[in-house]
Amino acid sequence: MRPTLPDPLLSALSALLSTRIGLHFPKERWGDLERGIAAAAPALGMRDTASCAQRLLSAPLTHREIEILASHLTVGETYFFREPRSLDLFEQHILPALLQARARDARRLRIWCAGCCTGEEPYSIAMLLDRLIPEHEAWHVTLLATDINPAFLRKAAAGEYGDWSFRATPDWIRARYFKRKRDGRYELHSRIRKKVTFSYLNLAEDVYPSLSNNTNAMDVIFCRNVLMYFTAERISAVIGQLYRSLADGGWLIVSPAETSSVLFSRFARVEFAGTTVYRKSVDAPAPYFSRPVPTPAAEPEAWRPLPLPQALPDVAAAPAPRDVAPHGTATPAQAARDCANRGRLDEAAAWCREAIAADKLNPAGYYLLATVQQEQAQNAAAMQSLQRALYLDPDFVLAHFALGNLCRSQGRQREAQRHFEHAQALLKTHLPDEILPESEGLSAGRLGEIIASVQSSLPRAAAGG
């Protein structure tokens, strides 16, 4: 399609989308940009493409406008077990090494699908985990799936798919994990659906890694067929944030078309069986410590996974905690965040308790402890810590948001909705650009948009009160 809108208008639209959503539309793709704006115009209440473009440029984009634009300017084309080589590497080598290492301690595993589209990728990973993790109840597995398109997220959470989503999938996958409905579509078993947490996240704008949105200390990040939409500058920034979101020794998996020795220079490049993945160095700088923090005794190894090829270094080789001199003016809270972002949760919890002991009336220490406890699958303790934070400060917005997410993860949708509504009411007392305390850079307006997106995914009965 040859664009018909004036070049200055298309150039301004391209710059706006790059800044606010991270989508890259160079001049050679202005035809695609105009086509997407034309498709979005009716949903935005505009009579034609030109008036829609002018409206978008006349005022800051709203959350609803970003949702609509994302749904018309990104491709929702995916299917189960897409790009099988990287999934094979994950299944046969990366995952067994992680399970072997974690069987000796906390039995925790954290995976993030960034740009999850309609859910086929995270659900494929959930099926692999279902097959390969013994004693599921003994493991605490986080499988986070995020996307900028709420319509995609709602479809993903529903877990219903047509034949086209299985075009490269063995028949036994459908037989084992899906139930055929009367309309011919396939419904994913709830046991697999419950393994995935879907959440709205804009890779171009939002804060990550962050304890507040659970994007910290990831063992594996899948970010496939996402970076290709961004400008080179945006790609570099996103890769840097993904690097920081990984635990020491963590893995980043991108699509074959997105590999680059320049862009991923901070990572160790690992090639195996024709597939390239990236690993965060296990020799990352140590966190702030003024004294050693005790760690629990290791548990016995539970099972033996496939042997690792020499190309993949042992995941268990991450450095042990060590006693180093205090760095600058590091506080216990800063040390706790640093440890949590590296996946050293026992140490993080110890620093949280030290922060609380130093200032028992500060709700921030209890909130930070709650985020760590939730990662440790100590949900009852996390609930208690959040309640203590709210006792000290009933207007602590992030604590209400965290309680809502905690209730939602436990299926307590009505309670979750009440906490989200309370948080939204409190946000009205803040300016949209105001950075919220303990949020690591999250603004009040952005949190309001995130909560609105979460609320839209709640069941209607819960959303209706």
Short mmCIF file of C-alpha atoms in Angstrom, two decimals:
data_model
loop_
_atom_site.label_atom_id
_atom_site.label_comp_id
_atom_site.label_asym_id
_atom_site.label_seq_id
_atom_site.Cartn_x
_atom_site.Cartn_y
_atom_site.Cartn_z
CA MET A 1 0.00 0.00 0.00
CA ARG A 2 1.34 3.41 -1.02
CA PRO A 3 0.72 5.97 1.75
CA THR A 4 -1.65 8.83 0.96
CA LEU A 5 -1.16 10.88 4.12
CA PRO A 6 1.43 13.71 3.95
CA ASP A 7 4.98 12.73 4.81
CA PRO A 8 5.25 15.20 7.74
CA LEU A 9 2.12 13.68 9.30
CA LEU A 10 3.40 10.12 8.93
CA SER A 11 6.80 11.13 10.26
CA ALA A 12 5.22 12.67 13.35
CA LEU A 13 3.06 9.57 13.89
CA SER A 14 6.10 7.33 13.56
CA ALA A 15 7.98 9.36 16.17
CA LEU A 16 4.99 9.30 18.54
CA LEU A 17 4.59 5.53 18.33
CA SER A 18 8.32 5.01 18.82
CA THR A 19 8.31 7.11 21.99
CA ARG A 20 5.10 5.89 23.60
CA ILE A 21 4.79 2.27 22.46
CA GLY A 22 8.26 1.49 21.14
CA LEU A 23 6.95 0.49 17.70
CA HIS A 24 9.28 1.30 14.81
CA PHE A 25 7.87 2.48 11.49
CA PRO A 26 10.67 3.72 9.20
CA LYS A 27 9.72 5.48 5.98
CA GLU A 28 9.63 2.26 3.97
CA ARG A 29 6.88 0.99 6.31
CA TRP A 30 4.72 4.10 6.31
CA GLY A 31 2.22 2.25 4.16
CA ASP A 32 1.81 -0.32 6.97
CA LEU A 33 1.51 2.54 9.47
CA GLU A 34 -1.25 4.24 7.49
CA ARG A 35 -3.08 0.93 7.07
CA GLY A 36 -2.98 0.34 10.82
CA ILE A 37 -4.22 3.86 11.61
CA ALA A 38 -7.05 3.40 9.10
CA ALA A 39 -8.07 0.14 10.79
CA ALA A 40 -7.92 1.73 14.25
CA ALA A 41 -9.90 4.86 13.30
CA PRO A 42 -13.42 3.42 13.83
CA ALA A 43 -12.50 2.02 17.26
CA LEU A 44 -11.09 5.44 18.17
CA GLY A 45 -14.29 7.16 17.09
CA MET A 46 -12.72 8.87 14.10
CA ARG A 47 -14.43 9.20 10.72
CA ASP A 48 -11.31 8.78 8.56
CA THR A 49 -7.58 8.12 8.63
CA ALA A 50 -6.45 11.73 8.39
CA SER A 51 -8.63 12.99 11.24
CA CYS A 52 -7.56 10.03 13.35
CA ALA A 53 -3.88 10.84 12.76
CA GLN A 54 -4.44 14.50 13.64
CA ARG A 55 -6.29 13.55 16.83
CA LEU A 56 -3.53 11.21 17.98
CA LEU A 57 -0.96 13.98 17.56
CA SER A 58 -3.04 16.67 19.25
CA ALA A 59 -2.93 15.35 22.83
CA PRO A 60 -1.12 12.74 24.95
CA LEU A 61 -2.18 9.18 24.17
CA THR A 62 -4.60 7.66 26.66
CA HIS A 63 -4.37 4.09 27.93
CA ARG A 64 -7.36 3.12 25.76
CA GLU A 65 -5.80 4.67 22.65
CA ILE A 66 -2.54 2.79 23.25
CA GLU A 67 -4.49 -0.47 23.59
CA ILE A 68 -6.34 0.12 20.32
CA LEU A 69 -3.23 1.15 18.42
CA ALA A 70 -1.26 -1.82 19.73
CA SER A 71 -4.00 -4.20 18.60
CA HIS A 72 -3.92 -2.83 15.04
CA LEU A 73 -0.19 -2.18 14.63
CA THR A 74 1.27 -5.42 16.01
CA VAL A 75 0.98 -8.87 14.48
CA GLY A 76 -0.85 -11.47 16.54
CA GLU A 77 0.44 -14.33 14.42
CA THR A 78 1.78 -17.21 16.50
CA TYR A 79 1.18 -20.88 17.26
CA PHE A 80 2.11 -23.58 19.75
CA PHE A 81 5.76 -24.70 19.83
CA ARG A 82 6.84 -22.05 17.33
CA GLU A 83 10.59 -21.98 16.55
CA PRO A 84 11.16 -25.45 17.98
CA ARG A 85 14.97 -25.37 17.99
CA SER A 86 15.19 -22.85 20.82
CA LEU A 87 12.44 -24.70 22.71
CA ASP A 88 14.36 -27.95 22.26
CA LEU A 89 17.49 -26.31 23.69
CA PHE A 90 15.44 -25.02 26.62
CA GLU A 91 13.80 -28.41 27.21
CA GLN A 92 16.84 -30.64 26.80
CA HIS A 93 19.62 -28.57 28.37
CA ILE A 94 18.77 -25.24 30.00
CA LEU A 95 15.78 -26.45 32.01
CA PRO A 96 17.39 -29.71 33.23
CA ALA A 97 20.44 -27.75 34.42
CA LEU A 98 18.24 -25.29 36.30
CA LEU A 99 16.22 -28.09 37.88
CA GLN A 100 19.37 -29.92 38.92
CA ALA A 101 20.76 -26.78 40.58
CA ARG A 102 17.50 -25.82 42.30
CA ALA A 103 16.75 -29.35 43.53
CA ARG A 104 19.53 -28.75 46.05
CA ASP A 105 18.06 -25.60 47.57
CA ALA A 106 14.84 -23.60 47.17
CA ARG A 107 13.24 -25.47 44.26
CA ARG A 108 12.34 -22.18 42.61
CA LEU A 109 12.12 -21.40 38.92
CA ARG A 110 11.30 -18.05 37.29
CA ILE A 111 10.50 -17.66 33.58
CA TRP A 112 9.23 -14.61 31.69
CA CYS A 113 7.69 -14.51 28.21
CA ALA A 114 7.99 -10.86 27.14
CA GLY A 115 5.64 -10.16 24.25
CA CYS A 116 3.48 -13.25 24.75
CA CYS A 117 0.81 -12.35 22.16
CA THR A 118 -2.24 -14.65 22.52
CA GLY A 119 -0.56 -17.11 24.88
CA GLU A 120 0.67 -19.95 22.68
CA GLU A 121 4.32 -19.45 23.68
CA PRO A 122 3.92 -19.39 27.50
CA TYR A 123 1.46 -22.27 27.35
CA SER A 124 3.96 -24.28 25.27
CA ILE A 125 6.53 -23.66 28.00
CA ALA A 126 3.98 -24.61 30.67
CA MET A 127 3.44 -27.95 28.91
CA LEU A 128 7.20 -28.57 28.87
CA LEU A 129 7.37 -27.79 32.58
CA ASP A 130 4.46 -30.14 33.21
CA ARG A 131 6.33 -32.97 31.56
CA LEU A 132 9.77 -32.35 33.02
CA ILE A 133 9.29 -31.18 36.62
CA PRO A 134 8.84 -34.02 39.05
CA GLU A 135 6.79 -33.51 42.20
CA HIS A 136 5.09 -30.31 40.96
CA GLU A 137 3.77 -29.46 44.40
CA ALA A 138 7.34 -29.29 45.76
CA TRP A 139 8.38 -26.58 43.29
CA HIS A 140 7.53 -22.89 43.20
CA VAL A 141 7.44 -21.95 39.52
CA THR A 142 6.71 -18.45 38.24
CA LEU A 143 5.75 -18.27 34.57
CA LEU A 144 5.04 -14.62 33.77
CA ALA A 145 3.64 -13.67 30.36
CA THR A 146 3.36 -10.00 29.38
CA ASP A 147 2.18 -8.08 26.35
CA ILE A 148 1.24 -4.53 25.37
CA ASN A 149 -2.04 -5.62 23.78
CA PRO A 150 -4.80 -6.23 26.37
CA ALA A 151 -6.98 -7.91 23.74
CA PHE A 152 -4.24 -10.50 23.23
CA LEU A 153 -3.95 -10.96 27.00
CA ARG A 154 -7.68 -11.53 27.42
CA LYS A 155 -7.64 -14.14 24.66
CA ALA A 156 -4.59 -15.79 26.22
CA ALA A 157 -6.19 -15.94 29.67
CA ALA A 158 -9.29 -17.60 28.19
CA GLY A 159 -7.14 -20.46 26.85
CA GLU A 160 -9.29 -21.32 23.80
CA TYR A 161 -7.75 -21.88 20.37
CA GLY A 162 -8.65 -22.90 16.84
CA ASP A 163 -6.93 -25.33 14.49
CA TRP A 164 -4.58 -22.66 13.12
CA SER A 165 -2.79 -22.40 16.48
CA PHE A 166 -1.81 -26.09 16.19
CA ARG A 167 -0.43 -26.05 12.64
CA ALA A 168 3.05 -27.17 13.75
CA THR A 169 2.01 -29.13 16.83
CA PRO A 170 2.02 -32.94 17.25
CA ASP A 171 -1.46 -34.44 17.63
CA TRP A 172 -0.67 -35.82 21.07
CA ILE A 173 -0.36 -32.28 22.46
CA ARG A 174 -4.00 -31.61 21.67
CA ALA A 175 -5.02 -35.01 23.00
CA ARG A 176 -3.17 -34.60 26.28
CA TYR A 177 -3.70 -30.94 27.15
CA PHE A 178 -6.88 -29.78 25.40
CA LYS A 179 -10.57 -30.55 25.34
CA ARG A 180 -12.49 -30.14 22.10
CA LYS A 181 -15.55 -27.92 22.40
CA ARG A 182 -18.81 -28.15 20.50
CA ASP A 183 -17.87 -25.22 18.28
CA GLY A 184 -14.73 -27.05 17.13
CA ARG A 185 -12.30 -24.97 19.17
CA TYR A 186 -9.96 -26.40 21.78
CA GLU A 187 -9.96 -25.47 25.48
CA LEU A 188 -6.70 -25.77 27.41
CA HIS A 189 -6.88 -27.80 30.62
CA SER A 190 -7.11 -25.54 33.66
CA ARG A 191 -4.10 -27.28 35.23
CA ILE A 192 -1.87 -25.83 32.50
CA ARG A 193 -3.70 -22.51 32.26
CA LYS A 194 -3.15 -21.85 35.97
CA LYS A 195 0.61 -22.18 35.55
CA VAL A 196 0.79 -18.88 33.62
CA THR A 197 0.26 -15.37 34.99
CA PHE A 198 -0.65 -12.87 32.27
CA SER A 199 0.05 -9.19 32.83
CA TYR A 200 0.15 -5.96 30.84
CA LEU A 201 3.63 -4.52 30.28
CA ASN A 202 4.98 -2.02 27.76
CA LEU A 203 8.63 -2.90 27.12
CA ALA A 204 9.22 0.59 25.75
CA GLU A 205 7.80 2.54 28.71
CA ASP A 206 7.41 0.48 31.86
CA VAL A 207 9.85 -0.07 34.70
CA TYR A 208 11.69 -3.40 34.79
CA PRO A 209 13.27 -5.18 36.54
CA SER A 210 10.99 -4.38 39.44
CA LEU A 211 9.65 -6.21 42.45
CA SER A 212 6.34 -4.41 41.96
CA ASN A 213 5.59 -6.15 38.63
CA ASN A 214 7.50 -9.37 39.33
CA THR A 215 10.04 -8.88 36.52
CA ASN A 216 13.14 -9.36 38.67
CA ALA A 217 15.56 -12.27 39.11
CA MET A 218 14.37 -14.26 36.11
CA ASP A 219 16.11 -17.53 35.29
CA VAL A 220 14.99 -17.48 31.65
CA ILE A 221 13.48 -14.73 29.52
CA PHE A 222 11.86 -15.50 26.18
CA CYS A 223 11.67 -12.35 24.06
CA ARG A 224 11.11 -13.75 20.59
CA ASN A 225 9.88 -11.78 17.58
CA VAL A 226 9.46 -8.64 19.68
CA LEU A 227 12.68 -6.64 19.25
CA MET A 228 12.16 -6.46 15.48
CA TYR A 229 9.42 -3.88 16.04
CA PHE A 230 11.72 -1.41 17.83
CA THR A 231 14.22 1.24 16.78
CA ALA A 232 17.90 0.42 17.27
CA GLU A 233 18.06 2.82 20.22
CA ARG A 234 14.98 1.25 21.81
CA ILE A 235 16.32 -2.26 21.23
CA SER A 236 19.53 -1.37 23.07
CA ALA A 237 17.58 0.04 26.02
CA VAL A 238 15.24 -2.97 26.20
CA ILE A 239 18.13 -5.44 26.05
CA GLY A 240 19.83 -3.58 28.91
CA GLN A 241 16.69 -3.82 31.03
CA LEU A 242 16.22 -7.49 30.19
CA TYR A 243 19.84 -8.10 31.20
CA ARG A 244 19.17 -6.54 34.59
CA SER A 245 15.96 -8.55 34.92
CA LEU A 246 17.91 -11.82 34.78
CA ALA A 247 19.41 -13.51 37.80
CA ASP A 248 23.14 -14.18 37.62
CA GLY A 249 23.64 -16.97 35.10
CA GLY A 250 20.16 -16.42 33.62
CA TRP A 251 19.29 -17.03 29.97
CA LEU A 252 17.81 -14.76 27.28
CA ILE A 253 16.20 -16.48 24.29
CA VAL A 254 15.37 -14.42 21.20
CA SER A 255 14.29 -15.47 17.72
CA PRO A 256 16.97 -16.51 15.18
CA ALA A 257 16.31 -13.32 13.17
CA GLU A 258 17.09 -11.13 16.20
CA THR A 259 20.51 -12.49 17.22
CA SER A 260 23.37 -9.97 17.15
CA SER A 261 26.89 -10.04 18.54
CA VAL A 262 26.80 -6.24 18.86
CA LEU A 263 23.42 -5.74 20.53
CA PHE A 264 23.95 -8.60 23.00
CA SER A 265 27.60 -7.84 23.76
CA ARG A 266 26.97 -7.80 27.53
CA PHE A 267 25.89 -11.45 27.37
CA ALA A 268 27.90 -14.60 26.85
CA ARG A 269 26.90 -16.01 23.45
CA VAL A 270 26.14 -19.74 23.59
CA GLU A 271 25.69 -21.79 20.42
CA PHE A 272 24.45 -25.34 20.43
CA ALA A 273 23.01 -27.49 17.63
CA GLY A 274 22.64 -24.48 15.34
CA THR A 275 20.82 -22.36 17.93
CA THR A 276 22.13 -19.18 19.58
CA VAL A 277 21.05 -18.07 23.04
CA TYR A 278 22.50 -15.54 25.47
CA ARG A 279 23.57 -15.90 29.08
CA LYS A 280 24.14 -13.31 31.77
CA SER A 281 27.57 -13.65 33.29
CA VAL A 282 27.77 -15.53 36.56
CA ASP A 283 30.60 -13.19 37.57
CA ALA A 284 28.35 -10.16 38.00
CA PRO A 285 29.36 -7.75 40.80
CA ALA A 286 28.38 -8.82 44.30
CA PRO A 287 25.59 -6.96 46.12
CA TYR A 288 26.05 -4.68 49.11
CA PHE A 289 27.03 -6.53 52.28
CA SER A 290 28.32 -5.27 55.57
CA ARG A 291 28.23 -8.70 57.15
CA PRO A 292 27.62 -12.28 56.01
CA VAL A 293 23.99 -13.35 55.78
CA PRO A 294 23.35 -17.01 56.66
CA THR A 295 21.82 -19.24 54.02
CA PRO A 296 19.84 -22.42 54.69
CA ALA A 297 21.38 -25.85 54.41
CA ALA A 298 21.15 -27.39 50.96
CA GLU A 299 18.56 -30.06 50.28
CA PRO A 300 19.63 -33.40 48.78
CA GLU A 301 19.57 -33.72 45.00
CA ALA A 302 16.19 -35.11 43.97
CA TRP A 303 16.83 -36.45 40.48
CA ARG A 304 19.27 -36.52 37.60
CA PRO A 305 18.45 -34.61 34.41
CA LEU A 306 20.01 -35.04 30.97
CA PRO A 307 23.79 -34.47 30.91
CA LEU A 308 24.84 -30.98 29.90
CA PRO A 309 26.91 -30.37 26.77
CA GLN A 310 30.19 -28.57 27.32
CA ALA A 311 28.80 -25.53 25.51
CA LEU A 312 26.40 -24.83 28.37
CA PRO A 313 28.18 -24.00 31.64
CA ASP A 314 26.73 -25.32 34.88
CA VAL A 315 23.90 -23.10 36.09
CA ALA A 316 24.82 -23.92 39.66
CA ALA A 317 28.13 -22.10 39.21
CA ALA A 318 26.71 -18.71 40.22
CA PRO A 319 28.84 -17.11 42.94
CA ALA A 320 27.96 -17.77 46.56
CA PRO A 321 27.17 -14.84 48.87
CA ARG A 322 30.30 -13.24 50.21
CA ASP A 323 31.22 -10.64 52.77
CA VAL A 324 32.34 -7.38 51.19
CA ALA A 325 32.75 -3.85 52.48
CA PRO A 326 29.72 -1.56 52.44
CA HIS A 327 29.31 0.27 49.16
CA GLY A 328 28.73 4.02 49.50
CA THR A 329 25.69 4.75 51.61
CA ALA A 330 23.94 1.42 51.03
CA THR A 331 21.03 0.81 53.38
CA PRO A 332 19.49 -2.52 54.39
CA ALA A 333 16.59 -1.78 52.04
CA GLN A 334 18.96 -1.20 49.11
CA ALA A 335 20.80 -4.40 49.93
CA ALA A 336 17.48 -6.26 50.10
CA ARG A 337 16.45 -5.03 46.65
CA ASP A 338 19.84 -5.89 45.21
CA CYS A 339 19.68 -9.44 46.59
CA ALA A 340 16.07 -9.88 45.44
CA ASN A 341 16.95 -8.73 41.92
CA ARG A 342 19.65 -11.39 41.83
CA GLY A 343 17.35 -14.12 43.11
CA ARG A 344 19.04 -14.38 46.51
CA LEU A 345 15.79 -14.40 48.39
CA ASP A 346 16.92 -15.69 51.79
CA GLU A 347 19.50 -12.92 51.95
CA ALA A 348 16.95 -10.38 50.73
CA ALA A 349 14.51 -11.40 53.46
CA ALA A 350 17.27 -11.08 56.07
CA TRP A 351 18.05 -7.55 54.92
CA CYS A 352 14.32 -6.68 54.96
CA ARG A 353 14.08 -7.76 58.57
CA GLU A 354 17.14 -5.68 59.38
CA ALA A 355 15.47 -2.67 57.75
CA ILE A 356 12.31 -3.29 59.80
CA ALA A 357 14.31 -3.65 63.02
CA ALA A 358 15.99 -0.28 62.32
CA ASP A 359 12.65 1.48 61.70
CA LYS A 360 9.62 -0.48 62.89
CA LEU A 361 7.18 2.28 61.93
CA ASN A 362 8.24 2.46 58.29
CA PRO A 363 5.73 0.52 56.12
CA ALA A 364 8.24 0.26 53.25
CA GLY A 365 10.17 -2.49 55.03
CA TYR A 366 7.08 -4.67 55.38
CA TYR A 367 6.09 -4.06 51.74
CA LEU A 368 9.54 -5.05 50.52
CA LEU A 369 9.50 -8.14 52.75
CA ALA A 370 6.09 -9.10 51.33
CA THR A 371 7.38 -9.02 47.75
CA VAL A 372 10.24 -11.32 48.73
CA GLN A 373 7.96 -13.66 50.68
CA GLN A 374 5.61 -13.96 47.71
CA GLU A 375 8.52 -15.03 45.51
CA GLN A 376 9.35 -17.62 48.15
CA ALA A 377 5.76 -18.97 47.89
CA GLN A 378 5.08 -17.80 51.44
CA ASN A 379 1.74 -16.25 50.53
CA ALA A 380 0.26 -16.23 54.03
CA ALA A 381 3.34 -14.45 55.38
CA ALA A 382 3.26 -12.00 52.44
CA MET A 383 -0.38 -11.22 53.17
CA GLN A 384 0.46 -10.52 56.81
CA SER A 385 3.38 -8.27 55.88
CA LEU A 386 1.21 -6.26 53.48
CA GLN A 387 -1.48 -5.88 56.14
CA ARG A 388 1.15 -4.57 58.55
CA ALA A 389 2.30 -2.08 55.91
CA LEU A 390 -1.29 -0.86 55.49
CA TYR A 391 -1.80 -0.66 59.25
CA LEU A 392 1.12 1.78 59.36
CA ASP A 393 0.01 3.61 56.20
CA PRO A 394 -3.57 2.94 55.01
CA ASP A 395 -2.86 5.04 51.87
CA PHE A 396 0.09 2.91 50.69
CA VAL A 397 -1.02 2.44 47.07
CA LEU A 398 1.49 -0.24 46.10
CA ALA A 399 0.51 -2.37 49.10
CA HIS A 400 -3.13 -2.33 47.98
CA PHE A 401 -2.03 -3.22 44.44
CA ALA A 402 0.15 -6.06 45.75
CA LEU A 403 -2.69 -7.41 47.89
CA GLY A 404 -4.96 -7.34 44.84
CA ASN A 405 -2.45 -9.33 42.80
CA LEU A 406 -1.96 -11.78 45.65
CA CYS A 407 -5.71 -12.36 45.99
CA ARG A 408 -6.03 -12.72 42.21
CA SER A 409 -3.31 -15.39 42.14
CA GLN A 410 -5.28 -17.33 44.77
CA GLY A 411 -8.55 -17.12 42.82
CA ARG A 412 -10.08 -14.63 45.28
CA GLN A 413 -11.31 -12.35 42.52
CA ARG A 414 -13.79 -10.24 44.49
CA GLU A 415 -11.19 -9.39 47.15
CA ALA A 416 -8.72 -8.60 44.40
CA GLN A 417 -11.19 -6.23 42.78
CA ARG A 418 -11.78 -4.40 46.08
CA HIS A 419 -8.05 -3.82 46.56
CA PHE A 420 -7.67 -2.63 42.96
CA GLU A 421 -10.60 -0.22 43.37
CA HIS A 422 -9.08 1.13 46.60
CA ALA A 423 -5.73 1.62 44.86
CA GLN A 424 -7.41 3.44 41.97
CA ALA A 425 -9.20 5.75 44.41
CA LEU A 426 -5.94 6.56 46.18
CA LEU A 427 -4.18 7.23 42.86
CA LYS A 428 -6.61 10.09 42.23
CA THR A 429 -4.87 11.98 45.05
CA HIS A 430 -1.58 11.85 43.11
CA LEU A 431 -0.55 13.75 40.00
CA PRO A 432 -0.25 11.43 36.96
CA ASP A 433 3.51 12.06 36.61
CA GLU A 434 4.21 11.67 40.34
CA ILE A 435 6.58 8.81 41.11
CA LEU A 436 5.09 6.56 43.77
CA PRO A 437 7.13 5.74 46.90
CA GLU A 438 8.85 2.33 46.80
CA SER A 439 7.87 1.88 43.14
CA GLU A 440 11.37 2.01 41.62
CA GLY A 441 10.26 4.73 39.20
CA LEU A 442 6.60 3.89 38.51
CA SER A 443 4.33 6.92 38.08
CA ALA A 444 0.81 7.19 39.50
CA GLY A 445 -0.69 7.50 36.04
CA ARG A 446 1.12 4.44 34.75
CA LEU A 447 0.06 2.33 37.74
CA GLY A 448 -3.53 3.44 37.16
CA GLU A 449 -3.31 2.20 33.56
CA ILE A 450 -1.82 -1.11 34.67
CA ILE A 451 -4.55 -1.65 37.28
CA ALA A 452 -7.23 -0.81 34.71
CA SER A 453 -5.78 -3.42 32.38
CA VAL A 454 -5.69 -6.02 35.18
CA GLN A 455 -9.28 -5.21 36.13
CA SER A 456 -10.43 -5.70 32.55
CA SER A 457 -9.11 -9.28 32.66
CA LEU A 458 -11.01 -10.20 35.85
CA PRO A 459 -14.15 -12.34 35.53
CA ARG A 460 -17.27 -10.24 35.04
CA ALA A 461 -18.77 -11.21 38.40
CA ALA A 462 -15.67 -9.99 40.23
CA ALA A 463 -15.36 -6.87 38.09
CA GLY A 464 -18.94 -6.03 38.81
CA GLY A 465 -18.37 -6.06 42.56
#
